[in-house]
Amino acid sequence: MNPSTQAAAGIKTGYQYGFHDEEMLVFKSRKGLDERVVEQISHMKGEPSWMRDKRLEAYRIFKSKPMPAWGDTAFLNAIDFDDIYYYLKPTEKTEGRWEDVPESIKNTFEKIGIPEAERKFLAGVTAQYDSEAVYHRINEDLKKQGVIFTDMDTGLKEYPDVVKRYFGTVIPSTDNKFAALNTAVWSGGSFVYIPKGAQVAMPLQAYFRINAQKAGQFERTLIIAEEGSKVHYIEGCTAPTYAADSLHSAVVELIAMPGSHIRYTTIQNWSNNVYNLVTKRAIAREDAIVEWVDGNLGSKLTMKYPAVYLVGKGARGDILSCALAGEGQHQDAGAKLIFAAPHTSGTIISKSISKDGGRASYRGLVKVHSQAHDVKVNVRCDALLLDEKSRSDTYPTMEIDSKRVRVEHEASVSKIGEEQLFYLMSRGLKEQEAVTMIVNGFFDQFARELPLEYSVELNRLIQLEMEGSVG
Amino acid sequence: MPALLEIDNLQVAVKGRPILKGVSLKIQKGEIHALMGPNGSGKSTLSYAVMGHPRYELMDGKILIEGKDVTGLPPFERARLGIFLGFQYPMALPGVSVANFIRTAMKSVKGAEAGIRDFRKTLREKMSLLDMDEKFATRYVNDGFSGGEKKRLEILQMACLNPRLAILDETDSGLDIDALRVVASGIMKTAGPENGILLVTHYQRILDYVKPHFVHVFKDGRIVESGGPEMALELEKKGYAWLEGKALASELAS
């Protein structure tokens, strides 16, 4: 595709971030994957041998595991693993200062507003450009508190013992095919360590972005919150529009030690050719709180079920997810709460919107093990359909092997009614404005949980999504 | 000067069934009209048709606002010309706060956005006139509202939008006497020499608080009788039954 048709495609799809910068990559692995490519990645990064071995082992697991037979198998089976670049390294070293970041990369960030966001309230930034972080800075306050916030590759270099101790303990390579793939070829992602009792007041933020055509992005994030600490991590994603399919398969592991509190917020706006197959899981120990706030706006297929394993007495897990599925998109999103200790509790709130023939599925699991008593869990799924050709499904699974468990489950599917639209239009709103207002209202519960800048961005993205969707 | 609202021989059908069978009505600036009639007579259809509800098919006739034919216009354009409809059954908008809703409506109708501070001030003032708690502004529109709260919100919107022509569809129904007083005083505060009000009601009791200049009696899709405020009292005494003959006569005449 030449640049002008790319630009035209960007306009046609109305995708705001459908620009891309010229690729200026120092190293790019060849297409496809075998043990040699895995070894090459590890070698390029100068990793310790245990990590290389872990990658190779994961690669073999990836090869041996069949494609999942559930979810959107038609979409999944369309992925051509041989047609993907698994590793790209845009610049030689990780940048510490904004001034040192290459101009073309800055331009890309400029377009998605990173410098502004940073000036406003960032506590620290790692911005992932292609597969590796190029810009990274830690606020002095964080340093003083002993907080580590860096990209995963640097984390491995500078804190090998901590990484070795926790890496893959929440999500082992054997967990699923895509977790194995990620473990084999991971690059970038964030490494966050919050020492005992540290309270991080400002949210930690990272932006992820796929730029090179057919670039697989396999970031790996590991967050460890020591006893009594508190952290809010935010990840926001945008990707340029490309004709070829891109694969994004991340692994995020959270470890919440006793009495700690982790909130992990994602707003993901992949362009609608991206396969977004992510494994996110947290371990919550005694009295720990883990919150996943997960917004899925783009991509071709998203399969993502943030999970909390409540393994300590009194732990709590709250999962709030929202999804918007447009034309040709399938958002297969949901949540998992696994109760393995007494006096634990959790909530799942899922809000999905389907439009223009898009499909949104809620897939959830609530499991209460026999040793977990006095458990409280509340699940609520709301779906909004904007037209007749769109689709919404719910696949809730409950496995309760314990007594003294209070489970509440509510689900609703609604449509925007003619009377609702007329009410708003009688107040001067055009039909599209009326629909947007109803949709924003539907997501309000989600937007409220975001920092102001993000909820403003969410509203804007929804507005963009709604444009042209109402005849 | 053309009339604020002129309805000329309006004939409207729903799914092919005629509901309005030739309605003509003129409202001048500064006038309050009451449209009374039994349930099912087509009063609400008239309100919806003037606002431009898509379900109501126009078979014949015209609706003019200050001489401008609005008959084919979508509802939002009518709203922007200064028509307001107070709904009998306002819709819930979960997740949309009262303040956000009214601010968006004001921006849409007036074409310019008030500063957030000015808006808050206006909203607070209007809310206190209607005896509403400030917390009301942060609640979701009509979501879990009582009948009385819904009607107050309609009047609050009217007070903020300050329409040239307000059509209030059964705004008095389901209100206790205190709420009725508050709502009625809200209506009276909006009424002025530049505005017109069409009060659509089944009962006469709101007319104790909102004094109409004209009363029209609606029956079977037509205005069968028009008169001064004294007619409302007459209706109250005799009931709608005495209209049967008049409706028949008017049908025969047409």
Coordinates of C-alpha atoms in Angstrom, one line a residue, chain A residues 28-34 37-38 41-42 45 47 51 55 58-59 62 67 76 79-90 128-133 151-153 156 167 176-191 207-222 233 235 237 239 245-253 264 270 274-280:
Chain A
K28 CA 14.0 -6.5 12.7
S29 CA 13.8 -10.3 13.0
R30 CA 12.7 -12.2 9.9
K31 CA 9.1 -13.2 9.6
G32 CA 7.8 -16.3 11.3
L33 CA 9.0 -18.2 14.4
D34 CA 11.3 -21.1 15.2
V37 CA 14.4 -16.7 16.1
V38 CA 13.7 -17.2 19.9
I41 CA 15.7 -12.4 20.4
S42 CA 17.3 -13.5 23.7
K45 CA 18.8 -8.6 24.4
E47 CA 19.7 -12.0 28.5
M51 CA 15.5 -16.5 30.5
R55 CA 11.7 -18.7 26.2
A58 CA 7.7 -21.7 26.2
Y59 CA 8.2 -21.9 22.4
F62 CA 3.3 -22.9 22.2
M67 CA -5.5 -23.3 19.1
L76 CA -8.4 -17.3 15.7
I79 CA -4.0 -16.0 12.3
D80 CA -1.0 -16.8 10.2
F81 CA 1.9 -17.2 12.7
D82 CA 4.4 -17.4 9.9
D83 CA 3.5 -14.0 8.5
I84 CA 4.4 -12.0 11.6
Y85 CA 7.6 -10.3 12.8
Y86 CA 8.3 -11.3 16.3
Y87 CA 10.9 -8.8 17.3
L88 CA 11.7 -5.2 16.4
K89 CA 14.2 -3.0 18.1
P90 CA 13.7 0.6 17.1
Q128 CA 6.5 1.4 24.3
Y129 CA 7.4 2.1 20.7
D130 CA 7.2 -1.1 18.7
S131 CA 8.6 -3.8 20.9
E132 CA 10.9 -1.9 23.2
A133 CA 10.7 1.1 25.4
D151 CA 10.5 -1.4 31.1
M152 CA 10.6 -5.2 31.5
D153 CA 13.9 -5.6 29.6
L156 CA 15.5 -8.1 33.9
F167 CA 8.3 -14.0 36.3
N176 CA -2.6 -21.2 27.4
K177 CA -1.2 -21.1 23.8
F178 CA -0.9 -17.3 23.8
A179 CA 0.7 -17.0 27.2
A180 CA 3.3 -19.5 25.9
L181 CA 3.8 -17.5 22.7
N182 CA 4.3 -14.3 24.8
T183 CA 6.8 -16.0 27.1
A184 CA 8.8 -17.2 24.1
V185 CA 9.0 -13.8 22.3
W186 CA 8.2 -11.2 24.9
S187 CA 9.7 -7.7 24.6
G188 CA 9.0 -4.6 26.5
G189 CA 6.1 -4.1 28.9
S190 CA 6.5 -2.7 32.4
F191 CA 8.2 -3.9 35.5
Y207 CA 1.5 3.9 26.4
F208 CA 1.7 1.1 24.0
R209 CA 1.7 1.4 20.3
I210 CA 2.3 -0.9 17.3
N211 CA 3.9 0.9 14.4
A212 CA 5.6 -1.4 12.0
Q213 CA 3.4 -3.3 9.7
K214 CA 2.8 -6.9 10.7
A215 CA 4.6 -6.2 14.0
G216 CA 3.6 -8.6 16.7
Q217 CA 3.6 -6.9 20.0
F218 CA 4.3 -9.2 23.0
E219 CA 4.8 -7.0 26.0
R220 CA 5.2 -8.5 29.3
T221 CA 4.2 -6.7 32.5
L222 CA 4.9 -7.7 36.0
Y233 CA -1.1 1.5 36.9
E235 CA -2.1 1.5 30.2
C237 CA -3.2 1.9 23.8
A239 CA -2.4 1.8 17.1
D245 CA -3.4 -8.1 10.5
S246 CA -1.4 -7.4 13.6
L247 CA -1.1 -9.7 16.6
H248 CA -1.0 -8.3 20.1
S249 CA -0.6 -10.9 22.7
A250 CA 0.4 -9.6 26.1
V251 CA 0.8 -11.1 29.5
V252 CA 0.2 -9.1 32.6
E253 CA 1.0 -10.6 36.0
Y264 CA -4.8 -1.7 36.8
W270 CA -6.3 -0.9 18.7
V274 CA -5.4 -6.1 15.4
Y275 CA -5.8 -9.5 17.2
N276 CA -5.7 -8.7 20.8
L277 CA -5.2 -11.9 22.8
V278 CA -4.1 -11.0 26.3
T279 CA -3.8 -12.9 29.5
K280 CA -4.1 -10.8 32.6

